[in-house]
mmCIF file of C-alpha atoms in Angstrom:
data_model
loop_
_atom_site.group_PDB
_atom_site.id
_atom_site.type_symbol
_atom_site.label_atom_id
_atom_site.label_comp_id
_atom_site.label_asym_id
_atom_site.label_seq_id
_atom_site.Cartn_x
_atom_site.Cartn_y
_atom_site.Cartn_z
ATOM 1 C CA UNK A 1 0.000 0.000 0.000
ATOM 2 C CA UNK A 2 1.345 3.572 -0.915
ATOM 3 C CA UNK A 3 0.591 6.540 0.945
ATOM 4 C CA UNK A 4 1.344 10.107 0.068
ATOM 5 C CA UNK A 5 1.669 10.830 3.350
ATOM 6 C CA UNK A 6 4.797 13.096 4.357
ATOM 7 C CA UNK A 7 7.526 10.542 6.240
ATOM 8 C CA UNK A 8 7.961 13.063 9.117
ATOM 9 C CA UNK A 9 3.856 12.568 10.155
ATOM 10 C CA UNK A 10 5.329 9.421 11.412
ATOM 11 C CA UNK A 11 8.020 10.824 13.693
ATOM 12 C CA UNK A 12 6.153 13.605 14.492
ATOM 13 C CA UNK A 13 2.948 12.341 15.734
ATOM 14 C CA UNK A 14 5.102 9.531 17.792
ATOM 15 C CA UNK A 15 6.757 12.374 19.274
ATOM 16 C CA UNK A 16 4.017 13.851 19.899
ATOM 17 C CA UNK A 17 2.365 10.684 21.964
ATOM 18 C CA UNK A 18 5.759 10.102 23.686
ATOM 19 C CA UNK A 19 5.797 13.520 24.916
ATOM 20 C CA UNK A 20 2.099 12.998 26.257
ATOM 21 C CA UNK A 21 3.010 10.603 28.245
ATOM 22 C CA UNK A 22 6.266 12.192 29.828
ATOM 23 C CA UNK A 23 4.185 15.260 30.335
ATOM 24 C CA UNK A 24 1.459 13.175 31.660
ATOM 25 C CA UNK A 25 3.744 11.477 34.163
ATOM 26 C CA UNK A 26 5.758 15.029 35.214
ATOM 27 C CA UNK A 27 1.829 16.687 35.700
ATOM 28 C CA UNK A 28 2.702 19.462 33.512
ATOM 29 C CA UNK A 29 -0.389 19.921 32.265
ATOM 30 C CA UNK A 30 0.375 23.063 30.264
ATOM 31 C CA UNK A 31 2.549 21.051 27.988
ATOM 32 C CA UNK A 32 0.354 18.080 27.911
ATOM 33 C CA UNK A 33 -2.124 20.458 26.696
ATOM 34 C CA UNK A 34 -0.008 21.120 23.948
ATOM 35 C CA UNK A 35 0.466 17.750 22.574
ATOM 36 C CA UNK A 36 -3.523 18.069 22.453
ATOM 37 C CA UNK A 37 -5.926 19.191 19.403
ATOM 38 C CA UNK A 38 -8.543 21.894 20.646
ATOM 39 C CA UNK A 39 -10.717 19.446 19.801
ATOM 40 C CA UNK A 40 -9.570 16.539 20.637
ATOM 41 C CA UNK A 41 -11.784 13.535 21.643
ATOM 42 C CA UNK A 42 -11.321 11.204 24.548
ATOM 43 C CA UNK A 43 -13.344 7.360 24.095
ATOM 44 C CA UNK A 44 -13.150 4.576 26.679
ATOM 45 C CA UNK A 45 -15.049 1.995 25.402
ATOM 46 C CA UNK A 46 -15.370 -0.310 28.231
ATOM 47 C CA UNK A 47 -17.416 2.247 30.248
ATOM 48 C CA UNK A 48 -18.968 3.742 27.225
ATOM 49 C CA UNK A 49 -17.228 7.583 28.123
ATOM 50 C CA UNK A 50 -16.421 10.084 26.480
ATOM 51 C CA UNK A 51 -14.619 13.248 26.963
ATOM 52 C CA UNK A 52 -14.634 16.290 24.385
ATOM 53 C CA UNK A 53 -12.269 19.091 24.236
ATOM 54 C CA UNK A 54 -8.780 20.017 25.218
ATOM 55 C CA UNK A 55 -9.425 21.881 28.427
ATOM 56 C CA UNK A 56 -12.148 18.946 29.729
ATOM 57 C CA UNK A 57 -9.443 15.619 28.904
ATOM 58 C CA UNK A 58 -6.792 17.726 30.558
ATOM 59 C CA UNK A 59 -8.899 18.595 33.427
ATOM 60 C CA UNK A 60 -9.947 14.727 33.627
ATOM 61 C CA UNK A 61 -6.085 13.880 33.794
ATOM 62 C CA UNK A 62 -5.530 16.418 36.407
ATOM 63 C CA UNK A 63 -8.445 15.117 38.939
ATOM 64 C CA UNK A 64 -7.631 11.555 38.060
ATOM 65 C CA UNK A 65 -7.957 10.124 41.514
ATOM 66 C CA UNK A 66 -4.876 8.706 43.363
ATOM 67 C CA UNK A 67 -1.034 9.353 43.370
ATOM 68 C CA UNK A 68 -0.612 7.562 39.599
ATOM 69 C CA UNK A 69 2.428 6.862 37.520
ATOM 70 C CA UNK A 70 2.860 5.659 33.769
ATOM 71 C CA UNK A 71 5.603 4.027 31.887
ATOM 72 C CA UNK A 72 5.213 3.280 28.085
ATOM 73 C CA UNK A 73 6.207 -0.640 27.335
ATOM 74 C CA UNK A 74 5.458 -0.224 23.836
ATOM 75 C CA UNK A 75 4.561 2.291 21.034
ATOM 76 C CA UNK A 76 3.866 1.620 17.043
ATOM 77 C CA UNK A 77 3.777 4.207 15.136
ATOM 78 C CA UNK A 78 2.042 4.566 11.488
ATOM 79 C CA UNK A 79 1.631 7.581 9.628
ATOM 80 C CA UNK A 80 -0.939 10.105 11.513
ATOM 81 C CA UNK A 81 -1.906 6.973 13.922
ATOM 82 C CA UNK A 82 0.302 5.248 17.375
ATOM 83 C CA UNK A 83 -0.416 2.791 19.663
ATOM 84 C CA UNK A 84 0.724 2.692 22.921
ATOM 85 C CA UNK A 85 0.614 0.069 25.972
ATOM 86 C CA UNK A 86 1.396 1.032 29.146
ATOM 87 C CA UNK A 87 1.989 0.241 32.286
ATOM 88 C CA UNK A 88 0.274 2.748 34.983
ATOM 89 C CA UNK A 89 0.555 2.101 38.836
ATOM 90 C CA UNK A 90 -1.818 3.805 41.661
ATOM 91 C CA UNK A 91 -0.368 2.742 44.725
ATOM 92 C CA UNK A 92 0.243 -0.678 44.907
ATOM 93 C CA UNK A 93 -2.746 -1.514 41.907
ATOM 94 C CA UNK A 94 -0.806 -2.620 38.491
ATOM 95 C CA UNK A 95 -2.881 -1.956 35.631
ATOM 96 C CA UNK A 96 -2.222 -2.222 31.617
ATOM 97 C CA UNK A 97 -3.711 0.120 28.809
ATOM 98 C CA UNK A 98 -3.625 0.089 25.213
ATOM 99 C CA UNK A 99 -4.742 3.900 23.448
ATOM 100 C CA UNK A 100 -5.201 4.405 20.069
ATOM 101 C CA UNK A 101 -4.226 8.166 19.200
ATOM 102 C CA UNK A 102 -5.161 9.731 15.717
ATOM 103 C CA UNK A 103 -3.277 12.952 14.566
ATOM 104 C CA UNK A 104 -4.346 16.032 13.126
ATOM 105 C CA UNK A 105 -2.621 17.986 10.092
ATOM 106 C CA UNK A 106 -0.574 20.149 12.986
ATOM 107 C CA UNK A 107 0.751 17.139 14.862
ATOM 108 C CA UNK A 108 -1.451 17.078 17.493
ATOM 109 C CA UNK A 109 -3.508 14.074 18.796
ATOM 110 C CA UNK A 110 -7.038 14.635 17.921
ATOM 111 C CA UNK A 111 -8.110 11.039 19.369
ATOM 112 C CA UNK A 112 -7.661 8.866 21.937
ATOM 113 C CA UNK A 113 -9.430 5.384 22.449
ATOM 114 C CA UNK A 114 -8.420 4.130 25.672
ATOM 115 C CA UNK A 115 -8.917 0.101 26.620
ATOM 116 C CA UNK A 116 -7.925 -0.670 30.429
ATOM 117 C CA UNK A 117 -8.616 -4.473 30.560
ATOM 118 C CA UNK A 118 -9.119 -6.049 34.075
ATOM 119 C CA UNK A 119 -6.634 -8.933 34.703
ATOM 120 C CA UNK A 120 -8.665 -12.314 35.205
ATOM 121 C CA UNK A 121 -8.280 -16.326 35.544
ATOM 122 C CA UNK A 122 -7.809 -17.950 32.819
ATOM 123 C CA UNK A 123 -10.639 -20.471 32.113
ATOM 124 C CA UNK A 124 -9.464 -24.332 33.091
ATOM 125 C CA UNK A 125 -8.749 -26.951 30.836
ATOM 126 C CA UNK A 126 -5.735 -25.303 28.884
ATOM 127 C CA UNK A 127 -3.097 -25.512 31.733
ATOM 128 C CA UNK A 128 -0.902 -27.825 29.650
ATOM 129 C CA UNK A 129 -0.646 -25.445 26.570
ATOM 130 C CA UNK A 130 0.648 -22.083 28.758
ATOM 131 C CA UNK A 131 2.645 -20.569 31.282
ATOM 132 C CA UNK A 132 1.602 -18.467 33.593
ATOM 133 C CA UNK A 133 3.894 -15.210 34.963
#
């Protein structure tokens, strides 16, 4: 597949989503906001949210509840889309996310789809096919 799409949307929108995260983590929220389309648009599917505008995600990030911290195990990066999973800790509670973030024409994210799966047992029968950590 070709795309006419300019090789720097790539690095530039991962940039971008890197530096959301670092300014996420450091609770600067005036640069966060910058990594942030005026209009960006904030899904969480699993509890059917959603959160328009810059000024209401960052707010949401600010009040997030509890002393938590992030760490990005993974990013892919496409032209004007990146994935990220991530490892975020509140307290001693370990949780996982994967967000989808869409790009606009200035390098800003203008989407987010955040999934934050619940760990669970795995069903019975298939303990001599897998390891467990």
């Amino acid at each position: 597949m070709t795309s006419s799409t300019d090789p720097s949307e790539l690095t530039d929108l991962r940039k971008t989503v890197e530096a959301h995260w670092a300014t996420a983590e450091a609770r600067d929220w005036a640069a966060f906001a910058e990594t942030l389309a005026e209009d960006v648009v904030y899904t969480l599917p699993q509890t059917r949210e959603r959160i328009r505008g810059r000024e209401n995600y960052v707010q949401f990030n600010r009040e997030y509840p509890g002393d938590w911290h992030l760490r990005i195990e993974r990013i892919v990066a496409e032209p004007g889309q990146v994935v990220t999973w991530i490892h975020a800790t509140v307290g001693l509670e370990e949780m996982y996310a994967i967000s989808f973030f869409t790009g606009d024409d200035q390098g800003r994210v203008i989407s987010i789809t955040d999934f934050w799966p619940e760990p669970y047992e795995p069903p019975a029968g298939r303990e001599h096919l897998v390891e467990r950590y």
